[in-house]
Short mmCIF file of C-alpha atoms and ligand atoms in Angstrom, two decimals:
data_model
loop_
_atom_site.label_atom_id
_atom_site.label_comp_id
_atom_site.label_asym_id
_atom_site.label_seq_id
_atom_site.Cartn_x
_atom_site.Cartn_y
_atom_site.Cartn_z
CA UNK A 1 0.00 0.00 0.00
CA UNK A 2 1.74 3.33 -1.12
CA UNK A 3 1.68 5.46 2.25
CA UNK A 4 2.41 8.96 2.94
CA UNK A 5 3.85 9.78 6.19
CA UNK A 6 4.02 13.74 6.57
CA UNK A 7 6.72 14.02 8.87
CA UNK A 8 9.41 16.17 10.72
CA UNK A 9 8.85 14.29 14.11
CA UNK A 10 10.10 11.64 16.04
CA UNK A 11 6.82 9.75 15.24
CA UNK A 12 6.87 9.61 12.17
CA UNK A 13 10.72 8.35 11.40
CA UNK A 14 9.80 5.40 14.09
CA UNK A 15 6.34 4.61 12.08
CA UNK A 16 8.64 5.34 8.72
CA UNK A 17 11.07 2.62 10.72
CA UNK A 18 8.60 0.15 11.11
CA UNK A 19 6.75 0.38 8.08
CA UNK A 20 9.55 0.45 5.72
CA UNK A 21 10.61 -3.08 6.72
CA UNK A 22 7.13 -4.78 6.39
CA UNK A 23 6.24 -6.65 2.83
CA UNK A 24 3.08 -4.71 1.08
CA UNK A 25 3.75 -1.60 2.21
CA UNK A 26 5.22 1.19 0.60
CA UNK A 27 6.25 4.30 2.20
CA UNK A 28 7.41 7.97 1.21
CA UNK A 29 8.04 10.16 3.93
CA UNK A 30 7.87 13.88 3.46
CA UNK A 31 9.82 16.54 5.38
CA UNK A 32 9.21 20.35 4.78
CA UNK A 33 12.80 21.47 4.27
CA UNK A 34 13.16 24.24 7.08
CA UNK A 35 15.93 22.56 9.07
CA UNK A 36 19.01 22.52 7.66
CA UNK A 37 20.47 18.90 8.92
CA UNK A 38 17.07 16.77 8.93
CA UNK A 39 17.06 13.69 11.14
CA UNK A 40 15.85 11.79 7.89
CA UNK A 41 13.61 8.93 8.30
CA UNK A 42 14.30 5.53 6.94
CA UNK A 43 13.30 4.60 3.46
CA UNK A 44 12.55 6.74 0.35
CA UNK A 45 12.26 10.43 1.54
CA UNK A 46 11.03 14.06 -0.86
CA UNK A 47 12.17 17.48 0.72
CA UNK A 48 9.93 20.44 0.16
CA UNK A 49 6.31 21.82 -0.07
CA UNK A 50 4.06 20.74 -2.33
CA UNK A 51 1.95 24.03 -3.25
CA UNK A 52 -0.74 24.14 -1.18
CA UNK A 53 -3.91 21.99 -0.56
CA UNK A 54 -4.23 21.96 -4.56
CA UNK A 55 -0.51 21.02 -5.06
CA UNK A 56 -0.74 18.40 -2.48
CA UNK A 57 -3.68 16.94 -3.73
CA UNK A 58 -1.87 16.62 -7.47
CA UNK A 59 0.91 14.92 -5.99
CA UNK A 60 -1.13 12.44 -4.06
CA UNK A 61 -3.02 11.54 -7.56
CA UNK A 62 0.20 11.23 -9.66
CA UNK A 63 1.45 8.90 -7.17
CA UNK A 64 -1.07 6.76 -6.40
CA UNK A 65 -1.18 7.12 -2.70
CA UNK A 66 -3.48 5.05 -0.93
CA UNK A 67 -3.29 6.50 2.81
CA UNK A 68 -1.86 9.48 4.04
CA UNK A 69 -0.58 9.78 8.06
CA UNK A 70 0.12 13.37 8.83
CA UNK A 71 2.73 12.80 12.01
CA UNK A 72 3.76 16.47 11.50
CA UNK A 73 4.45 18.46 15.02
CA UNK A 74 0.98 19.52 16.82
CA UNK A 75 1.98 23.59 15.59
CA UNK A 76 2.30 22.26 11.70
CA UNK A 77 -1.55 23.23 11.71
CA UNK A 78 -1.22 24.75 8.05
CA UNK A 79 -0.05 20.73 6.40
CA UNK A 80 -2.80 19.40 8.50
CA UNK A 81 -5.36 21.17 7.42
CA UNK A 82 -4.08 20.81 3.78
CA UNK A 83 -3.61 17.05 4.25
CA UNK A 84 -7.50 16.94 5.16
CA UNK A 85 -8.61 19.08 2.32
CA UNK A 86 -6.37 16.92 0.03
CA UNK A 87 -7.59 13.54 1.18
CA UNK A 88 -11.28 14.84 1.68
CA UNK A 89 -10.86 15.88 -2.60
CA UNK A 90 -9.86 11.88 -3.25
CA UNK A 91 -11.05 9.96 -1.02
CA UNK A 92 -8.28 8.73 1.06
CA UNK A 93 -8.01 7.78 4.22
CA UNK A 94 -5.75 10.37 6.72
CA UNK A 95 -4.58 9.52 10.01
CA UNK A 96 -3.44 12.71 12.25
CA UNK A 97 -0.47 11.37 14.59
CA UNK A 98 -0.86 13.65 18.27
CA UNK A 99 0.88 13.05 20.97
CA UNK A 100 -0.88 14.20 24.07
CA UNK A 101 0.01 17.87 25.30
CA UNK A 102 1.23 18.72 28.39
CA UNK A 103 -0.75 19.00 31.59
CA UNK A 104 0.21 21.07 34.57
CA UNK A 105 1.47 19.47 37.75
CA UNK A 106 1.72 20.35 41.62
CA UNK A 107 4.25 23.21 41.90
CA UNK A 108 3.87 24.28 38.06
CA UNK A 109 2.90 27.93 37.52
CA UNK A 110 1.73 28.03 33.94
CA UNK A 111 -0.42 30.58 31.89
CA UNK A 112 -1.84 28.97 28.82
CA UNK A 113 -2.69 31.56 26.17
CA UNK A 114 -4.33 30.52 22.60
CA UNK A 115 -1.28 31.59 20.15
CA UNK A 116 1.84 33.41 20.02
CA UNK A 117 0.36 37.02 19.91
CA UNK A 118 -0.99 36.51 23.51
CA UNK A 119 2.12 34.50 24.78
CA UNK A 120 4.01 38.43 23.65
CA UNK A 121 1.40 39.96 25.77
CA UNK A 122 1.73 37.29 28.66
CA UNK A 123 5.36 38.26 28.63
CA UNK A 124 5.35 41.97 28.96
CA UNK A 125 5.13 42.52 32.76
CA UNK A 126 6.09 38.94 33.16
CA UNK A 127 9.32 39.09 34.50
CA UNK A 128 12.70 40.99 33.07
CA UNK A 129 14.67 37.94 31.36
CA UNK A 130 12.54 35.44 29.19
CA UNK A 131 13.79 31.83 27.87
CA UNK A 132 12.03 31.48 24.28
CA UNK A 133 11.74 27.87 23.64
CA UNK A 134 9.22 28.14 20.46
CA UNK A 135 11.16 26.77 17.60
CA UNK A 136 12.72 29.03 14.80
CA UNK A 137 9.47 30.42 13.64
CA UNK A 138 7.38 32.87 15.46
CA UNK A 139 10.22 34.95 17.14
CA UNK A 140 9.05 37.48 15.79
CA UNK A 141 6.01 38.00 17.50
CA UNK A 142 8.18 39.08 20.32
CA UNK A 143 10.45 41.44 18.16
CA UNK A 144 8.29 44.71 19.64
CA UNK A 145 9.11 43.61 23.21
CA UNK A 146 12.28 46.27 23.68
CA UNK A 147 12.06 46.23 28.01
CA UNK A 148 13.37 42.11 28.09
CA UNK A 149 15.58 40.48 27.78
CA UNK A 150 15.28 36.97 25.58
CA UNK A 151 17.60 33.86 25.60
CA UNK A 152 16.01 32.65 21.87
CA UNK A 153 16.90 28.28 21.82
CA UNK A 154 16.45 27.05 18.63
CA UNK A 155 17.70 24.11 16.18
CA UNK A 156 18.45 26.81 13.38
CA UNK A 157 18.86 30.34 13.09
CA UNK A 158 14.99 32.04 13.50
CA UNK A 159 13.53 33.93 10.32
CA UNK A 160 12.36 37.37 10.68
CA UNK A 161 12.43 40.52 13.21
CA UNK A 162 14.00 39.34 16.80
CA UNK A 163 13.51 41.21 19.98
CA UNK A 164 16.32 43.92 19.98
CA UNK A 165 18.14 42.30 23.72
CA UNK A 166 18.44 38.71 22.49
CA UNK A 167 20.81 36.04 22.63
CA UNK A 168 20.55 33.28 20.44
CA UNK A 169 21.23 29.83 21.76
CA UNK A 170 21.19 26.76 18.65
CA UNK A 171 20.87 23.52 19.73
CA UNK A 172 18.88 20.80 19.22
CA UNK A 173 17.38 18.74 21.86
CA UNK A 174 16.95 16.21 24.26
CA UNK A 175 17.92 18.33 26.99
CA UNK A 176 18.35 16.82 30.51
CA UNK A 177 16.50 18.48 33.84
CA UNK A 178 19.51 19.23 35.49
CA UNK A 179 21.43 20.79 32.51
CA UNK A 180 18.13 23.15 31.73
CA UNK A 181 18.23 23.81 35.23
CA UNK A 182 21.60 25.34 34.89
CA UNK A 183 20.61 26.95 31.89
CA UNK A 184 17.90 28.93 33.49
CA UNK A 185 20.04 29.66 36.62
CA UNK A 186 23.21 30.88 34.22
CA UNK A 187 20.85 33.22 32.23
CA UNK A 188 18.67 34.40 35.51
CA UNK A 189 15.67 33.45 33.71
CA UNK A 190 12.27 35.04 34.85
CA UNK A 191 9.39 33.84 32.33
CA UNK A 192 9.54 30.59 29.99
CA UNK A 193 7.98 30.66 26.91
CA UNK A 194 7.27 27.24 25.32
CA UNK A 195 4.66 25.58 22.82
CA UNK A 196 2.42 22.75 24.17
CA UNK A 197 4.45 20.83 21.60
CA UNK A 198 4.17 17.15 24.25
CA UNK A 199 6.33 14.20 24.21
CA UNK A 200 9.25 13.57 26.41
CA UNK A 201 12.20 15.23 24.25
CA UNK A 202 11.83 18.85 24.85
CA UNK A 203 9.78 18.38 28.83
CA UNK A 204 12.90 19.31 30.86
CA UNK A 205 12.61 22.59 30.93
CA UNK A 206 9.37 21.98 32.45
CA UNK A 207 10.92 20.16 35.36
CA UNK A 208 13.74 22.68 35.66
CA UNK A 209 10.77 25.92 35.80
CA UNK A 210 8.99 23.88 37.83
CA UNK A 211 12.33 23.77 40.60
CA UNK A 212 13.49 26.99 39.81
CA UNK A 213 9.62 28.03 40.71
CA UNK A 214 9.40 30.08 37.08
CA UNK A 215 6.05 31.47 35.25
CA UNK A 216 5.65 29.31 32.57
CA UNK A 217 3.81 30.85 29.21
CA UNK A 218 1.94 27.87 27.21
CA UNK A 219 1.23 28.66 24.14
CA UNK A 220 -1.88 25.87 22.99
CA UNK A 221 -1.85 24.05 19.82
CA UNK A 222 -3.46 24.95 17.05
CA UNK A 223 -6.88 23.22 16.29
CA UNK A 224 -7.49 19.96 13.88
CA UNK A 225 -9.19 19.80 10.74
CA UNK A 226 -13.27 19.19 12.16
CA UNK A 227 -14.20 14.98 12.12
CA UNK A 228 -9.88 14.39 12.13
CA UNK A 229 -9.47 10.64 12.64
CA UNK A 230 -6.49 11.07 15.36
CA UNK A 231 -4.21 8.52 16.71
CA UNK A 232 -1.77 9.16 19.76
CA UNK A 233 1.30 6.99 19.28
CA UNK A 234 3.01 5.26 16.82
CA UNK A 235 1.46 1.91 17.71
CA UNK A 236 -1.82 3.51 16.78
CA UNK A 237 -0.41 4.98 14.01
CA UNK A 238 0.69 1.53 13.11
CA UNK A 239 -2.44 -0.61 14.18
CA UNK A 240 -4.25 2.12 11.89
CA UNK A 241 -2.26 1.64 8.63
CA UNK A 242 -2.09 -1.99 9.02
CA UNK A 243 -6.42 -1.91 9.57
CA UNK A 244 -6.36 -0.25 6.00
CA UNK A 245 -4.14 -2.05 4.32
CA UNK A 246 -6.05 -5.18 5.40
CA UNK A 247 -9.31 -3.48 4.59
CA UNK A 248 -10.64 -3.88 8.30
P1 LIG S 301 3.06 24.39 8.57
O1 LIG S 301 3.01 25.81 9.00
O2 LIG S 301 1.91 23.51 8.88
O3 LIG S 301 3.29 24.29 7.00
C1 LIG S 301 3.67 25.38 6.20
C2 LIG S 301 4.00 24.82 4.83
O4 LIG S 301 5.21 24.06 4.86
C3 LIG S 301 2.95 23.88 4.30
O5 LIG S 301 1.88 24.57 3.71
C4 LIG S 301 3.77 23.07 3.30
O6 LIG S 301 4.05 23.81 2.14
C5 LIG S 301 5.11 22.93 4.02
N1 LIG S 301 5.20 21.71 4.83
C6 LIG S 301 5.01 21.58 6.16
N2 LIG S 301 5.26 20.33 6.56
C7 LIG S 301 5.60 19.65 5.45
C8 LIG S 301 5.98 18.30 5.21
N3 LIG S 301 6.09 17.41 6.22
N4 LIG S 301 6.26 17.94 3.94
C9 LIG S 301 6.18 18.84 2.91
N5 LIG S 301 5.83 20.12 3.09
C10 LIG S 301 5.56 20.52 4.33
O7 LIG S 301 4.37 23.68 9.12
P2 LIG S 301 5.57 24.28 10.02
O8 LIG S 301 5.03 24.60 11.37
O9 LIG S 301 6.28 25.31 9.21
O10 LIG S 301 6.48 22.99 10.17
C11 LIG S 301 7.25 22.54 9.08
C12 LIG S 301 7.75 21.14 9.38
O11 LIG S 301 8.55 21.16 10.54
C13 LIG S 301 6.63 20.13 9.63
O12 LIG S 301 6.85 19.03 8.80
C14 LIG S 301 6.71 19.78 11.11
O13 LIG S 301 6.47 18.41 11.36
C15 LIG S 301 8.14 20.17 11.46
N6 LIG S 301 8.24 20.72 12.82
C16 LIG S 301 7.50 21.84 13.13
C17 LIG S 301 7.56 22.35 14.42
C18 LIG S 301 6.73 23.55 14.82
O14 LIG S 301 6.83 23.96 15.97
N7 LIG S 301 5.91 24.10 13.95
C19 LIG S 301 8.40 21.73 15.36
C20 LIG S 301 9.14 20.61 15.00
C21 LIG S 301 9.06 20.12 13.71
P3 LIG S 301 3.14 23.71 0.83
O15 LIG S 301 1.89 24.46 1.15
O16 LIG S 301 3.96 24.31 -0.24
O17 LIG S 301 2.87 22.24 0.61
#
């Protein structure tokens, strides 16, 4: 069964992993292009976008997909919602990969806010020195913010504006607990800023706010497509394909 895994996530190179090795299935993962040094799953692999719902859709047709699993990070709302506009057109089936958010826990002091906009106005009067763990995109919604000061973590170098008292830390996770705790006491950090991207690689910093007793900012994820058929793991993810493929 030729399968498209959107990707970019852990989840999807494991599902790319275990798929790739099994007889009757097919797989081509996808990967947007953004980061520079992709972890790159196993198996055949195209870089790039694909032009929209419409281009998407084209592609899908000219190569005869017969299932699509979008395992793209919770914030890649704008390939979801083209993935389910593209399968919705032919008739495919479309599994959304999420791995369950993060919930607060005793001694956590979070704000959740809806997007990145309010996370910029959850910071200002937050505290003076603010740890941006949001990814290279998006930094500059905090580019107007000229009274903090922002240690900016990211894999690559963000794109656009950046706040004007910045310093730019690139690195690419797992972290440990103890070494973000030593990040946030080096820097004096006031005010963490993080998506409610889940999973276990990127939670330390959680753990080290919550010892260091820091306001966390939340910022929640964006929305799926309405009637999204949504799987939490890879096993799921799995258990689904193989279901299809089987015609159960
Ligand atoms: P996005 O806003 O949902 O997508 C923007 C555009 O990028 C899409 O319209 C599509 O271009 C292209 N694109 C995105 N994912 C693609 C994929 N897997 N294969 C081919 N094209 C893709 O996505 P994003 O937030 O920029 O994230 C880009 C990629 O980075 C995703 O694959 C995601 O899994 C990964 N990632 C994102 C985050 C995050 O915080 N957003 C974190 C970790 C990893 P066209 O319209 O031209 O097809």
């Amino acid at each position: 069964m030729k399968t498209l895994i959107l990707g970019g996530t852990r989840e999807a190179r494991e599902l790319a992993h275990i798929a790739s090795g099994e007889r009757g299935f097919d797989i081509v993962s996808s990967l947007a292009g953004r980061v520079r040094d992709p972890l790159l799953p196993e198996g055949a692999v195209r870089i790039g976008g694909f032009g929209g719902a419409e281009g998407l859709r084209k592609w899908l047709a000219e190569n005869e997909i017969a299932a699509i699993v979008d395992a793209t990070h919770p914030f890649a709302g704008t390939i979801s919602a083209n993935a389910a506009r593209a399968a919705t057109d032919l008739g495919l089936p479309l599994l959304h990969v999420r791995r369950p958010g993060w919930s607060e826990r005793s001694g956590d002091r979070w704000i959740r806010v809806p997007d990145l906009d309010a996370a910029a106005q959850a910071v200002s009067g937050a505290g003076d020195r603010v740890f941006l763990t949001i990814g290279r995109q998006g930094v500059a919604a905090f580019a107007g913010l000229t009274d903090q000061w922002f240690l900016i973590r990211a894999i690559d170098p963000p794109t656009g504006a950046l706040p004007p008292r910045h310093e730019l830390l690139l690195a690419r996770g797992p972290f440990t607990p103890a070494d973000e705790l030593r990040l946030l006491e080096r820097h004096r950090i006031d005010v963490l800023v993080t998506k409610d991207s889940g999973g276990d690689q990127t939670a330390a910093k959680l753990d080290a706010a919550r010892a260091a007793d820091l306001l966390v900012i939340v910022i929640d994820r964006p929305e799926l497509p309405p009637g999204a058929v949504v799987g939490e793991t890879v096993e799921e993810a799995w258990k689904w394909l193989r279901d299809i493929a089987s015609g159960s």
